[in-house]
PDB file of C-alpha atoms in Angstrom:
ATOM      1  CA  MET A   1       0.000   0.000   0.000  1.00  0.00           C
ATOM      2  CA  ALA A   2       1.272   3.450  -0.883  1.00  0.00           C
ATOM      3  CA  SER A   3       0.268   6.817   0.531  1.00  0.00           C
ATOM      4  CA  ASN A   4       0.745   9.966  -1.473  1.00  0.00           C
ATOM      5  CA  ASP A   5      -0.972  13.342  -1.460  1.00  0.00           C
ATOM      6  CA  GLN A   6      -0.668  13.381  -5.238  1.00  0.00           C
ATOM      7  CA  VAL A   7      -1.911  10.231  -6.960  1.00  0.00           C
ATOM      8  CA  ASP A   8       1.013   9.301  -9.178  1.00  0.00           C
ATOM      9  CA  LEU A   9      -0.770   6.997 -11.631  1.00  0.00           C
ATOM     10  CA  PHE A  10      -2.153   7.526 -15.118  1.00  0.00           C
ATOM     11  CA  LEU A  11      -5.744   6.628 -14.343  1.00  0.00           C
ATOM     12  CA  SER A  12      -8.198   5.084 -16.781  1.00  0.00           C
ATOM     13  CA  SER A  13     -11.966   5.153 -16.706  1.00  0.00           C
ATOM     14  CA  ILE A  14     -14.738   3.243 -18.497  1.00  0.00           C
ATOM     15  CA  ILE A  15     -17.809   5.036 -17.183  1.00  0.00           C
ATOM     16  CA  ASP A  16     -19.213   5.423 -20.708  1.00  0.00           C
ATOM     17  CA  ALA A  17     -17.557   2.401 -22.365  1.00  0.00           C
ATOM     18  CA  PRO A  18     -19.077  -1.082 -22.900  1.00  0.00           C
ATOM     19  CA  ILE A  19     -18.620  -3.511 -20.022  1.00  0.00           C
ATOM     20  CA  LYS A  20     -16.779  -6.653 -21.084  1.00  0.00           C
ATOM     21  CA  ASP A  21     -16.249 -10.101 -19.610  1.00  0.00           C
ATOM     22  CA  GLN A  22     -14.054 -12.983 -20.766  1.00  0.00           C
ATOM     23  CA  ARG A  23     -15.955 -15.914 -22.291  1.00  0.00           C
ATOM     24  CA  ASP A  24     -14.040 -18.831 -20.765  1.00  0.00           C
ATOM     25  CA  ILE A  25     -14.355 -17.372 -17.285  1.00  0.00           C
ATOM     26  CA  MET A  26     -18.091 -16.995 -17.909  1.00  0.00           C
ATOM     27  CA  GLU A  27     -18.561 -20.582 -19.082  1.00  0.00           C
ATOM     28  CA  PHE A  28     -16.835 -22.486 -16.293  1.00  0.00           C
ATOM     29  CA  PRO A  29     -17.028 -22.120 -12.476  1.00  0.00           C
ATOM     30  CA  HIS A  30     -14.174 -20.002 -11.154  1.00  0.00           C
ATOM     31  CA  PHE A  31     -15.642 -17.939  -8.299  1.00  0.00           C
ATOM     32  CA  ALA A  32     -17.387 -18.664  -4.995  1.00  0.00           C
ATOM     33  CA  LEU A  33     -21.105 -17.824  -5.028  1.00  0.00           C
ATOM     34  CA  ALA A  34     -21.443 -16.863  -1.348  1.00  0.00           C
ATOM     35  CA  LYS A  35     -19.877 -13.994   0.562  1.00  0.00           C
ATOM     36  CA  ARG A  36     -18.819 -16.221   3.456  1.00  0.00           C
ATOM     37  CA  ALA A  37     -15.283 -17.542   3.047  1.00  0.00           C
ATOM     38  CA  ARG A  38     -15.130 -20.692   0.934  1.00  0.00           C
ATOM     39  CA  MET A  39     -12.140 -22.739   2.058  1.00  0.00           C
ATOM     40  CA  ASP A  40     -12.790 -25.968   0.130  1.00  0.00           C
ATOM     41  CA  PRO A  41     -11.579 -26.149  -3.484  1.00  0.00           C
ATOM     42  CA  MET A  42     -13.784 -25.824  -6.569  1.00  0.00           C
ATOM     43  CA  ILE A  43     -13.155 -28.562  -9.129  1.00  0.00           C
ATOM     44  CA  TYR A  44     -14.850 -28.861 -12.514  1.00  0.00           C
ATOM     45  CA  ASP A  45     -14.141 -31.545 -15.110  1.00  0.00           C
ATOM     46  CA  ASP A  46     -15.428 -31.963 -18.650  1.00  0.00           C
ATOM     47  CA  PRO A  47     -13.521 -35.012 -19.953  1.00  0.00           C
ATOM     48  CA  LYS A  48     -15.164 -34.912 -23.393  1.00  0.00           C
ATOM     49  CA  ARG A  49     -13.742 -31.447 -24.027  1.00  0.00           C
ATOM     50  CA  GLY A  50     -10.535 -31.983 -22.080  1.00  0.00           C
ATOM     51  CA  ILE A  51     -11.433 -29.181 -19.663  1.00  0.00           C
ATOM     52  CA  HIS A  52     -10.228 -29.204 -16.071  1.00  0.00           C
ATOM     53  CA  VAL A  53     -10.634 -26.246 -13.730  1.00  0.00           C
ATOM     54  CA  GLU A  54      -9.386 -26.327 -10.164  1.00  0.00           C
ATOM     55  CA  VAL A  55      -9.671 -23.301  -7.894  1.00  0.00           C
ATOM     56  CA  ARG A  56      -8.042 -23.338  -4.455  1.00  0.00           C
ATOM     57  CA  PRO A  57      -8.491 -20.787  -1.663  1.00  0.00           C
ATOM     58  CA  GLY A  58      -6.037 -18.311  -0.265  1.00  0.00           C
ATOM     59  CA  HIS A  59      -5.950 -17.289   3.380  1.00  0.00           C
ATOM     60  CA  LYS A  60      -9.280 -15.425   3.007  1.00  0.00           C
ATOM     61  CA  GLY A  61     -10.962 -18.060   0.881  1.00  0.00           C
ATOM     62  CA  ILE A  62     -11.712 -18.360  -2.836  1.00  0.00           C
ATOM     63  CA  ALA A  63     -12.342 -15.091  -4.658  1.00  0.00           C
ATOM     64  CA  THR A  64     -16.098 -14.478  -4.858  1.00  0.00           C
ATOM     65  CA  ILE A  65     -18.276 -13.595  -7.809  1.00  0.00           C
ATOM     66  CA  TRP A  66     -18.462 -10.052  -6.334  1.00  0.00           C
ATOM     67  CA  ASP A  67     -14.651  -9.897  -6.306  1.00  0.00           C
ATOM     68  CA  LYS A  68     -14.862 -10.745  -9.988  1.00  0.00           C
ATOM     69  CA  ASP A  69     -16.249  -7.237 -10.589  1.00  0.00           C
ATOM     70  CA  VAL A  70     -12.642  -6.048 -10.424  1.00  0.00           C
ATOM     71  CA  MET A  71     -11.699  -8.463 -13.214  1.00  0.00           C
ATOM     72  CA  ILE A  72     -14.648  -7.291 -15.312  1.00  0.00           C
ATOM     73  CA  TYR A  73     -13.580  -3.687 -14.795  1.00  0.00           C
ATOM     74  CA  CYS A  74      -9.983  -4.449 -15.820  1.00  0.00           C
ATOM     75  CA  SER A  75     -11.153  -6.449 -18.854  1.00  0.00           C
ATOM     76  CA  SER A  76     -13.330  -3.536 -19.917  1.00  0.00           C
ATOM     77  CA  LEU A  77     -10.460  -1.068 -19.560  1.00  0.00           C
ATOM     78  CA  ILE A  78      -8.193  -3.242 -21.704  1.00  0.00           C
ATOM     79  CA  ASN A  79     -10.884  -3.719 -24.352  1.00  0.00           C
ATOM     80  CA  GLU A  80     -11.532   0.025 -24.487  1.00  0.00           C
ATOM     81  CA  GLN A  81      -7.833   0.706 -25.017  1.00  0.00           C
ATOM     82  CA  ILE A  82      -7.721  -1.815 -27.874  1.00  0.00           C
ATOM     83  CA  GLU A  83     -10.830  -0.298 -29.480  1.00  0.00           C
ATOM     84  CA  ARG A  84      -9.137   3.122 -29.373  1.00  0.00           C
ATOM     85  CA  GLY A  85      -6.052   1.759 -31.153  1.00  0.00           C
ATOM     86  CA  LEU A  86      -3.869   1.796 -28.054  1.00  0.00           C
ATOM     87  CA  THR A  87      -1.539  -0.955 -26.871  1.00  0.00           C
ATOM     88  CA  PRO A  88      -2.674  -2.155 -23.441  1.00  0.00           C
ATOM     89  CA  ALA A  89      -0.374  -3.388 -20.703  1.00  0.00           C
ATOM     90  CA  ARG A  90      -0.955  -6.056 -18.082  1.00  0.00           C
ATOM     91  CA  THR A  91      -0.663  -3.420 -15.381  1.00  0.00           C
ATOM     92  CA  ILE A  92      -3.795  -1.279 -15.154  1.00  0.00           C
ATOM     93  CA  GLN A  93      -4.492   1.811 -13.078  1.00  0.00           C
ATOM     94  CA  PHE A  94      -7.914   3.184 -12.214  1.00  0.00           C
ATOM     95  CA  HIS A  95      -9.802   5.354  -9.738  1.00  0.00           C
ATOM     96  CA  ALA A  96     -11.248   3.399  -6.834  1.00  0.00           C
ATOM     97  CA  TYR A  97     -14.247   5.747  -6.886  1.00  0.00           C
ATOM     98  CA  ASP A  98     -14.964   5.037 -10.577  1.00  0.00           C
ATOM     99  CA  PHE A  99     -14.941   1.305  -9.954  1.00  0.00           C
ATOM    100  CA  LEU A 100     -17.282   1.569  -6.966  1.00  0.00           C
ATOM    101  CA  ARG A 101     -19.668   3.744  -8.932  1.00  0.00           C
ATOM    102  CA  LEU A 102     -19.766   1.438 -11.969  1.00  0.00           C
ATOM    103  CA  ALA A 103     -20.184  -1.663  -9.782  1.00  0.00           C
ATOM    104  CA  ARG A 104     -23.055   0.095  -7.987  1.00  0.00           C
ATOM    105  CA  ARG A 105     -21.482  -0.081  -4.565  1.00  0.00           C
ATOM    106  CA  GLY A 106     -21.475   2.433  -1.774  1.00  0.00           C
ATOM    107  CA  GLU A 107     -18.807   5.068  -1.409  1.00  0.00           C
ATOM    108  CA  GLY A 108     -18.269   4.824   2.345  1.00  0.00           C
ATOM    109  CA  LYS A 109     -15.297   3.478   4.237  1.00  0.00           C
ATOM    110  CA  ARG A 110     -16.772  -0.031   4.286  1.00  0.00           C
ATOM    111  CA  SER A 111     -16.922  -0.171   0.479  1.00  0.00           C
ATOM    112  CA  TYR A 112     -13.253   0.736   0.166  1.00  0.00           C
ATOM    113  CA  GLN A 113     -12.321  -1.913   2.735  1.00  0.00           C
ATOM    114  CA  LEU A 114     -14.329  -4.554   0.854  1.00  0.00           C
ATOM    115  CA  LEU A 115     -12.527  -3.566  -2.343  1.00  0.00           C
ATOM    116  CA  GLN A 116      -9.176  -4.069  -0.637  1.00  0.00           C
ATOM    117  CA  ASP A 117     -10.327  -7.490   0.610  1.00  0.00           C
ATOM    118  CA  ALA A 118     -11.365  -8.388  -2.944  1.00  0.00           C
ATOM    119  CA  LEU A 119      -7.879  -7.568  -4.233  1.00  0.00           C
ATOM    120  CA  ASP A 120      -6.440  -9.790  -1.506  1.00  0.00           C
ATOM    121  CA  ARG A 121      -8.595 -12.771  -2.475  1.00  0.00           C
ATOM    122  CA  LEU A 122      -7.995 -12.274  -6.211  1.00  0.00           C
ATOM    123  CA  GLN A 123      -4.248 -12.302  -5.624  1.00  0.00           C
ATOM    124  CA  SER A 124      -4.224 -15.293  -3.258  1.00  0.00           C
ATOM    125  CA  THR A 125      -6.733 -17.589  -5.005  1.00  0.00           C
ATOM    126  CA  ALA A 126      -4.894 -20.258  -7.017  1.00  0.00           C
ATOM    127  CA  ILE A 127      -6.248 -21.532 -10.350  1.00  0.00           C
ATOM    128  CA  ARG A 128      -5.174 -24.571 -12.336  1.00  0.00           C
ATOM    129  CA  THR A 129      -6.740 -24.979 -15.752  1.00  0.00           C
ATOM    130  CA  THR A 130      -6.409 -26.695 -19.103  1.00  0.00           C
ATOM    131  CA  ILE A 131      -8.465 -24.005 -20.878  1.00  0.00           C
ATOM    132  CA  LYS A 132      -6.483 -22.962 -23.908  1.00  0.00           C
ATOM    133  CA  THR A 133      -5.491 -19.395 -24.730  1.00  0.00           C
ATOM    134  CA  GLY A 134      -3.292 -18.622 -27.695  1.00  0.00           C
ATOM    135  CA  GLU A 135      -2.004 -21.500 -29.822  1.00  0.00           C
ATOM    136  CA  LYS A 136      -0.478 -23.711 -27.132  1.00  0.00           C
ATOM    137  CA  GLU A 137      -2.304 -26.434 -25.275  1.00  0.00           C
ATOM    138  CA  GLU A 138      -0.930 -26.407 -21.781  1.00  0.00           C
ATOM    139  CA  LYS A 139      -1.792 -26.574 -18.129  1.00  0.00           C
ATOM    140  CA  ARG A 140      -1.715 -23.182 -16.469  1.00  0.00           C
ATOM    141  CA  PHE A 141      -1.185 -22.320 -12.806  1.00  0.00           C
ATOM    142  CA  PHE A 142      -1.891 -18.758 -11.747  1.00  0.00           C
ATOM    143  CA  SER A 143      -3.718 -16.298  -9.515  1.00  0.00           C
ATOM    144  CA  TRP A 144      -6.212 -13.831 -10.956  1.00  0.00           C
ATOM    145  CA  ILE A 145      -3.871 -10.910 -10.379  1.00  0.00           C
ATOM    146  CA  GLU A 146      -0.111 -11.068  -9.998  1.00  0.00           C
ATOM    147  CA  SER A 147       0.013  -8.014  -7.784  1.00  0.00           C
ATOM    148  CA  ALA A 148      -2.012  -5.021  -6.654  1.00  0.00           C
ATOM    149  CA  ARG A 149      -1.170  -1.624  -5.237  1.00  0.00           C
ATOM    150  CA  VAL A 150      -3.476   0.714  -3.371  1.00  0.00           C
ATOM    151  CA  VAL A 151      -2.629   4.409  -3.495  1.00  0.00           C
ATOM    152  CA  GLU A 152      -4.034   6.538  -0.699  1.00  0.00           C
ATOM    153  CA  ARG A 153      -4.352  10.297  -0.313  1.00  0.00           C
ATOM    154  CA  LYS A 154      -5.083  12.484   2.683  1.00  0.00           C
ATOM    155  CA  THR A 155      -8.636  13.745   3.138  1.00  0.00           C
ATOM    156  CA  PRO A 156      -9.276  17.300   4.424  1.00  0.00           C
ATOM    157  CA  ASN A 157      -9.645  15.895   7.941  1.00  0.00           C
ATOM    158  CA  GLY A 158      -6.235  14.228   7.748  1.00  0.00           C
ATOM    159  CA  LYS A 159      -7.359  10.625   7.231  1.00  0.00           C
ATOM    160  CA  ASP A 160      -5.992   8.287   4.578  1.00  0.00           C
ATOM    161  CA  ARG A 161      -8.463   7.442   1.791  1.00  0.00           C
ATOM    162  CA  MET A 162      -8.088   4.935  -1.045  1.00  0.00           C
ATOM    163  CA  ALA A 163      -7.691   6.986  -4.220  1.00  0.00           C
ATOM    164  CA  ALA A 164      -6.404   4.654  -6.911  1.00  0.00           C
ATOM    165  CA  ILE A 165      -5.755   1.008  -7.665  1.00  0.00           C
ATOM    166  CA  GLU A 166      -2.950  -0.537  -9.686  1.00  0.00           C
ATOM    167  CA  VAL A 167      -3.524  -4.137 -10.772  1.00  0.00           C
ATOM    168  CA  THR A 168      -1.260  -6.467 -12.755  1.00  0.00           C
ATOM    169  CA  LEU A 169      -3.267  -9.240 -14.434  1.00  0.00           C
ATOM    170  CA  ASN A 170      -1.938 -12.750 -14.960  1.00  0.00           C
ATOM    171  CA  GLU A 171      -0.591 -13.627 -18.403  1.00  0.00           C
ATOM    172  CA  TRP A 172      -3.360 -16.176 -19.144  1.00  0.00           C
ATOM    173  CA  ILE A 173      -6.236 -13.731 -18.857  1.00  0.00           C
ATOM    174  CA  PHE A 174      -4.273 -10.921 -20.524  1.00  0.00           C
ATOM    175  CA  ARG A 175      -3.560 -13.121 -23.526  1.00  0.00           C
ATOM    176  CA  ALA A 176      -7.231 -14.125 -23.751  1.00  0.00           C
ATOM    177  CA  LEU A 177      -8.257 -10.461 -23.737  1.00  0.00           C
ATOM    178  CA  THR A 178      -5.648  -9.103 -26.143  1.00  0.00           C
ATOM    179  CA  LYS A 179      -4.670 -11.969 -28.473  1.00  0.00           C
ATOM    180  CA  ASP A 180      -7.734 -14.195 -28.582  1.00  0.00           C
ATOM    181  CA  ARG A 181     -10.173 -11.275 -28.067  1.00  0.00           C
ATOM    182  CA  THR A 182     -12.594 -13.637 -26.302  1.00  0.00           C
ATOM    183  CA  VAL A 183     -14.808 -10.997 -24.717  1.00  0.00           C
ATOM    184  CA  LEU A 184     -18.553 -10.442 -24.518  1.00  0.00           C
ATOM    185  CA  THR A 185     -20.472  -7.290 -23.656  1.00  0.00           C
ATOM    186  CA  ILE A 186     -22.552  -7.661 -20.493  1.00  0.00           C
ATOM    187  CA  ASP A 187     -25.494  -5.634 -19.245  1.00  0.00           C
ATOM    188  CA  SER A 188     -24.575  -3.060 -16.586  1.00  0.00           C
ATOM    189  CA  ARG A 189     -27.609  -4.236 -14.600  1.00  0.00           C
ATOM    190  CA  TYR A 190     -25.587  -7.347 -13.825  1.00  0.00           C
ATOM    191  CA  PHE A 191     -23.972  -5.368 -10.998  1.00  0.00           C
ATOM    192  CA  SER A 192     -27.379  -4.911  -9.371  1.00  0.00           C
ATOM    193  CA  LEU A 193     -27.977  -8.649  -8.980  1.00  0.00           C
ATOM    194  CA  LYS A 194     -27.766  -9.417  -5.268  1.00  0.00           C
ATOM    195  CA  GLY A 195     -27.404 -13.188  -5.231  1.00  0.00           C
ATOM    196  CA  GLY A 196     -24.314 -15.089  -6.293  1.00  0.00           C
ATOM    197  CA  VAL A 197     -26.363 -17.764  -8.082  1.00  0.00           C
ATOM    198  CA  GLU A 198     -28.298 -15.096 -10.004  1.00  0.00           C
ATOM    199  CA  ARG A 199     -25.015 -13.564 -11.169  1.00  0.00           C
ATOM    200  CA  ARG A 200     -23.725 -16.960 -12.238  1.00  0.00           C
ATOM    201  CA  LEU A 201     -26.929 -17.720 -14.125  1.00  0.00           C
ATOM    202  CA  TYR A 202     -26.661 -14.423 -15.999  1.00  0.00           C
ATOM    203  CA  GLU A 203     -23.086 -15.276 -17.014  1.00  0.00           C
ATOM    204  CA  LEU A 204     -24.192 -18.622 -18.409  1.00  0.00           C
ATOM    205  CA  ALA A 205     -27.209 -17.133 -20.183  1.00  0.00           C
ATOM    206  CA  ARG A 206     -25.065 -14.416 -21.769  1.00  0.00           C
ATOM    207  CA  LYS A 207     -22.409 -16.914 -22.843  1.00  0.00           C
ATOM    208  CA  HIS A 208     -24.766 -19.492 -24.377  1.00  0.00           C
ATOM    209  CA  CYS A 209     -27.651 -17.416 -25.761  1.00  0.00           C
ATOM    210  CA  GLY A 210     -25.562 -15.067 -27.868  1.00  0.00           C
ATOM    211  CA  HIS A 211     -26.070 -16.911 -31.161  1.00  0.00           C
ATOM    212  CA  GLN A 212     -28.954 -19.239 -30.374  1.00  0.00           C
ATOM    213  CA  PRO A 213     -32.534 -18.481 -29.310  1.00  0.00           C
ATOM    214  CA  ARG A 214     -32.517 -20.987 -26.455  1.00  0.00           C
ATOM    215  CA  TRP A 215     -30.054 -22.949 -24.345  1.00  0.00           C
ATOM    216  CA  ASP A 216     -31.062 -26.078 -22.442  1.00  0.00           C
ATOM    217  CA  ILE A 217     -29.065 -27.767 -19.705  1.00  0.00           C
ATOM    218  CA  SER A 218     -29.903 -30.455 -17.182  1.00  0.00           C
ATOM    219  CA  LEU A 219     -30.298 -29.362 -13.583  1.00  0.00           C
ATOM    220  CA  ILE A 220     -27.365 -31.540 -12.543  1.00  0.00           C
ATOM    221  CA  ASN A 221     -25.023 -30.093 -15.163  1.00  0.00           C
ATOM    222  CA  LEU A 222     -26.166 -26.572 -14.292  1.00  0.00           C
ATOM    223  CA  TRP A 223     -25.378 -27.298 -10.639  1.00  0.00           C
ATOM    224  CA  LYS A 224     -21.872 -28.394 -11.656  1.00  0.00           C
ATOM    225  CA  LYS A 225     -21.372 -25.403 -13.962  1.00  0.00           C
ATOM    226  CA  CYS A 226     -22.352 -23.020 -11.182  1.00  0.00           C
ATOM    227  CA  GLY A 227     -19.861 -24.534  -8.744  1.00  0.00           C
ATOM    228  CA  SER A 228     -22.458 -24.361  -5.998  1.00  0.00           C
ATOM    229  CA  GLN A 229     -21.622 -25.608  -2.507  1.00  0.00           C
ATOM    230  CA  THR A 230     -25.244 -26.389  -1.670  1.00  0.00           C
ATOM    231  CA  GLU A 231     -26.733 -29.853  -2.056  1.00  0.00           C
ATOM    232  CA  LEU A 232     -28.482 -30.470  -5.369  1.00  0.00           C
ATOM    233  CA  ARG A 233     -31.947 -30.553  -3.765  1.00  0.00           C
ATOM    234  CA  PHE A 234     -31.433 -27.124  -2.198  1.00  0.00           C
ATOM    235  CA  PHE A 235     -29.938 -25.787  -5.414  1.00  0.00           C
ATOM    236  CA  LYS A 236     -33.093 -26.955  -7.216  1.00  0.00           C
ATOM    237  CA  VAL A 237     -35.308 -25.075  -4.755  1.00  0.00           C
ATOM    238  CA  ASN A 238     -33.225 -21.924  -5.253  1.00  0.00           C
ATOM    239  CA  ILE A 239     -33.423 -22.210  -9.042  1.00  0.00           C
ATOM    240  CA  LEU A 240     -37.224 -22.539  -8.924  1.00  0.00           C
ATOM    241  CA  LYS A 241     -37.425 -19.425  -6.725  1.00  0.00           C
ATOM    242  CA  ILE A 242     -35.220 -17.522  -9.190  1.00  0.00           C
ATOM    243  CA  ILE A 243     -37.414 -18.661 -12.094  1.00  0.00           C
ATOM    244  CA  GLU A 244     -40.451 -17.274 -10.276  1.00  0.00           C
ATOM    245  CA  ALA A 245     -38.755 -13.976  -9.380  1.00  0.00           C
ATOM    246  CA  ASP A 246     -37.362 -13.495 -12.939  1.00  0.00           C
ATOM    247  CA  PRO A 247     -34.501 -11.156 -11.868  1.00  0.00           C
ATOM    248  CA  LEU A 248     -32.028 -11.588 -14.735  1.00  0.00           C
ATOM    249  CA  PRO A 249     -31.581  -8.650 -17.102  1.00  0.00           C
ATOM    250  CA  SER A 250     -32.383  -9.581 -20.727  1.00  0.00           C
ATOM    251  CA  TYR A 251     -32.880 -13.315 -20.097  1.00  0.00           C
ATOM    252  CA  SER A 252     -35.615 -15.553 -18.721  1.00  0.00           C
ATOM    253  CA  ILE A 253     -35.328 -19.046 -17.258  1.00  0.00           C
ATOM    254  CA  SER A 254     -37.822 -21.892 -17.241  1.00  0.00           C
ATOM    255  CA  ALA A 255     -37.915 -25.489 -16.019  1.00  0.00           C
ATOM    256  CA  SER A 256     -39.265 -28.562 -17.788  1.00  0.00           C
ATOM    257  CA  PHE A 257     -38.749 -32.288 -17.701  1.00  0.00           C
ATOM    258  CA  ASP A 258     -36.979 -34.653 -20.036  1.00  0.00           C
ATOM    259  CA  PRO A 259     -39.709 -36.774 -21.679  1.00  0.00           C
ATOM    260  CA  LYS A 260     -37.181 -39.539 -22.419  1.00  0.00           C
ATOM    261  CA  ARG A 261     -36.673 -40.234 -18.726  1.00  0.00           C
ATOM    262  CA  LYS A 262     -39.048 -42.158 -16.510  1.00  0.00           C
ATOM    263  CA  PRO A 263     -40.888 -39.771 -14.172  1.00  0.00           C
ATOM    264  CA  GLY A 264     -41.229 -40.072 -10.439  1.00  0.00           C
ATOM    265  CA  PRO A 265     -44.442 -41.264  -8.738  1.00  0.00           C
ATOM    266  CA  PRO A 266     -47.646 -39.705 -10.142  1.00  0.00           C
ATOM    267  CA  THR A 267     -49.974 -37.450  -8.198  1.00  0.00           C
ATOM    268  CA  ASP A 268     -53.656 -38.242  -7.541  1.00  0.00           C
ATOM    269  CA  THR A 269     -54.491 -36.687 -10.903  1.00  0.00           C
ATOM    270  CA  HIS A 270     -51.779 -38.746 -12.628  1.00  0.00           C
ATOM    271  CA  GLU A 271     -49.877 -35.601 -13.550  1.00  0.00           C
ATOM    272  CA  VAL A 272     -46.178 -35.259 -12.900  1.00  0.00           C
ATOM    273  CA  THR A 273     -45.281 -32.217 -10.814  1.00  0.00           C
ATOM    274  CA  ARG A 274     -41.991 -30.608  -9.974  1.00  0.00           C
ATOM    275  CA  ARG A 275     -42.238 -32.035  -6.478  1.00  0.00           C
ATOM    276  CA  TYR A 276     -42.198 -35.639  -7.697  1.00  0.00           C
ATOM    277  CA  GLN A 277     -39.867 -35.353 -10.641  1.00  0.00           C
ATOM    278  CA  LYS A 278     -36.391 -36.688 -10.059  1.00  0.00           C
ATOM    279  CA  ASN A 279     -33.617 -34.110 -10.156  1.00  0.00           C
ATOM    280  CA  GLU A 280     -31.936 -35.831 -13.088  1.00  0.00           C
ATOM    281  CA  ASN A 281     -35.135 -35.366 -15.135  1.00  0.00           C
ATOM    282  CA  MET A 282     -35.214 -31.584 -14.847  1.00  0.00           C
ATOM    283  CA  ILE A 283     -34.129 -29.382 -17.744  1.00  0.00           C
ATOM    284  CA  ILE A 284     -33.407 -25.675 -17.247  1.00  0.00           C
ATOM    285  CA  SER A 285     -33.900 -23.457 -20.293  1.00  0.00           C
ATOM    286  CA  PHE A 286     -32.490 -19.986 -20.905  1.00  0.00           C
ATOM    287  CA  ARG A 287     -33.723 -17.603 -23.597  1.00  0.00           C
ATOM    288  CA  PRO A 288     -33.654 -13.856 -24.336  1.00  0.00           C
ATOM    289  CA  LYS A 289     -36.693 -12.025 -23.037  1.00  0.00           C
ATOM    290  CA  GLU A 290     -39.253 -10.993 -25.614  1.00  0.00           C
ATOM    291  CA  GLY A 291     -38.354  -7.772 -27.384  1.00  0.00           C
ATOM    292  CA  ILE A 292     -34.752  -7.855 -26.120  1.00  0.00           C
ATOM    293  CA  THR A 293     -31.878  -7.462 -28.576  1.00  0.00           C
ATOM    294  CA  VAL A 294     -28.977  -9.681 -27.551  1.00  0.00           C
ATOM    295  CA  LEU A 295     -25.773  -7.743 -26.909  1.00  0.00           C
ATOM    296  CA  GLU A 296     -22.936  -8.204 -29.374  1.00  0.00           C
TER     297      GLU A 296
END
């Protein structure tokens, strides 16, 4: 941490630029979905595609999906520089205030402390992955950010206040952003989603509904893709509540049942209900809401 009355960084801002996220991070589980510290590892395997993702906690747990807002902000800054014909660097500088405003967070002391905690978890969380970036197929071992620096300045009452952030991204994500250009525009209303599962569902909807009118996935595979710590039966209940609340910007979710599978016991009216259907029979469908133009 550095303290300086004059912030000595060239600061970037994306207040009016498109918000970008990286596609591979959106597709596979990389972040904890609860704000309480997750100390057990996240492991996702897709043998058919040769994909393995393993995320292990640092001393404050695995970086959360709210911590990921910092990565989204950095990805958006880099994309904006590329769109303007500039050559981006892995080290990025930005106003703490601009980030908090874009991410729709408060501007009090607590918000700045939470931002500092997020940087800590992003730097200490360890990722192992076989997801390919560039031309080489290789196993990668990294943290989300190689290093971070917080620059403080004195307030009129003499207290130190976080003024700017300097973040150095890992080479894997930087290469994906600059060489592969694997980014998608996301809706700024994403930052208003309160629940970690809702945020994860939006990521998956945005990733898979970009070039198709509908994306179907079994409940069990959705559970695995979300990286949820809850038991499948509780995850199912949460998904049904989210379907009813319909909170996702631009996308809707529905549940149905696979007609090829044998249903559970019938009700008195011989109809199969969600209560009696087996979890492995449930299909979750994502589609753009009516009248919504999918972001490019």
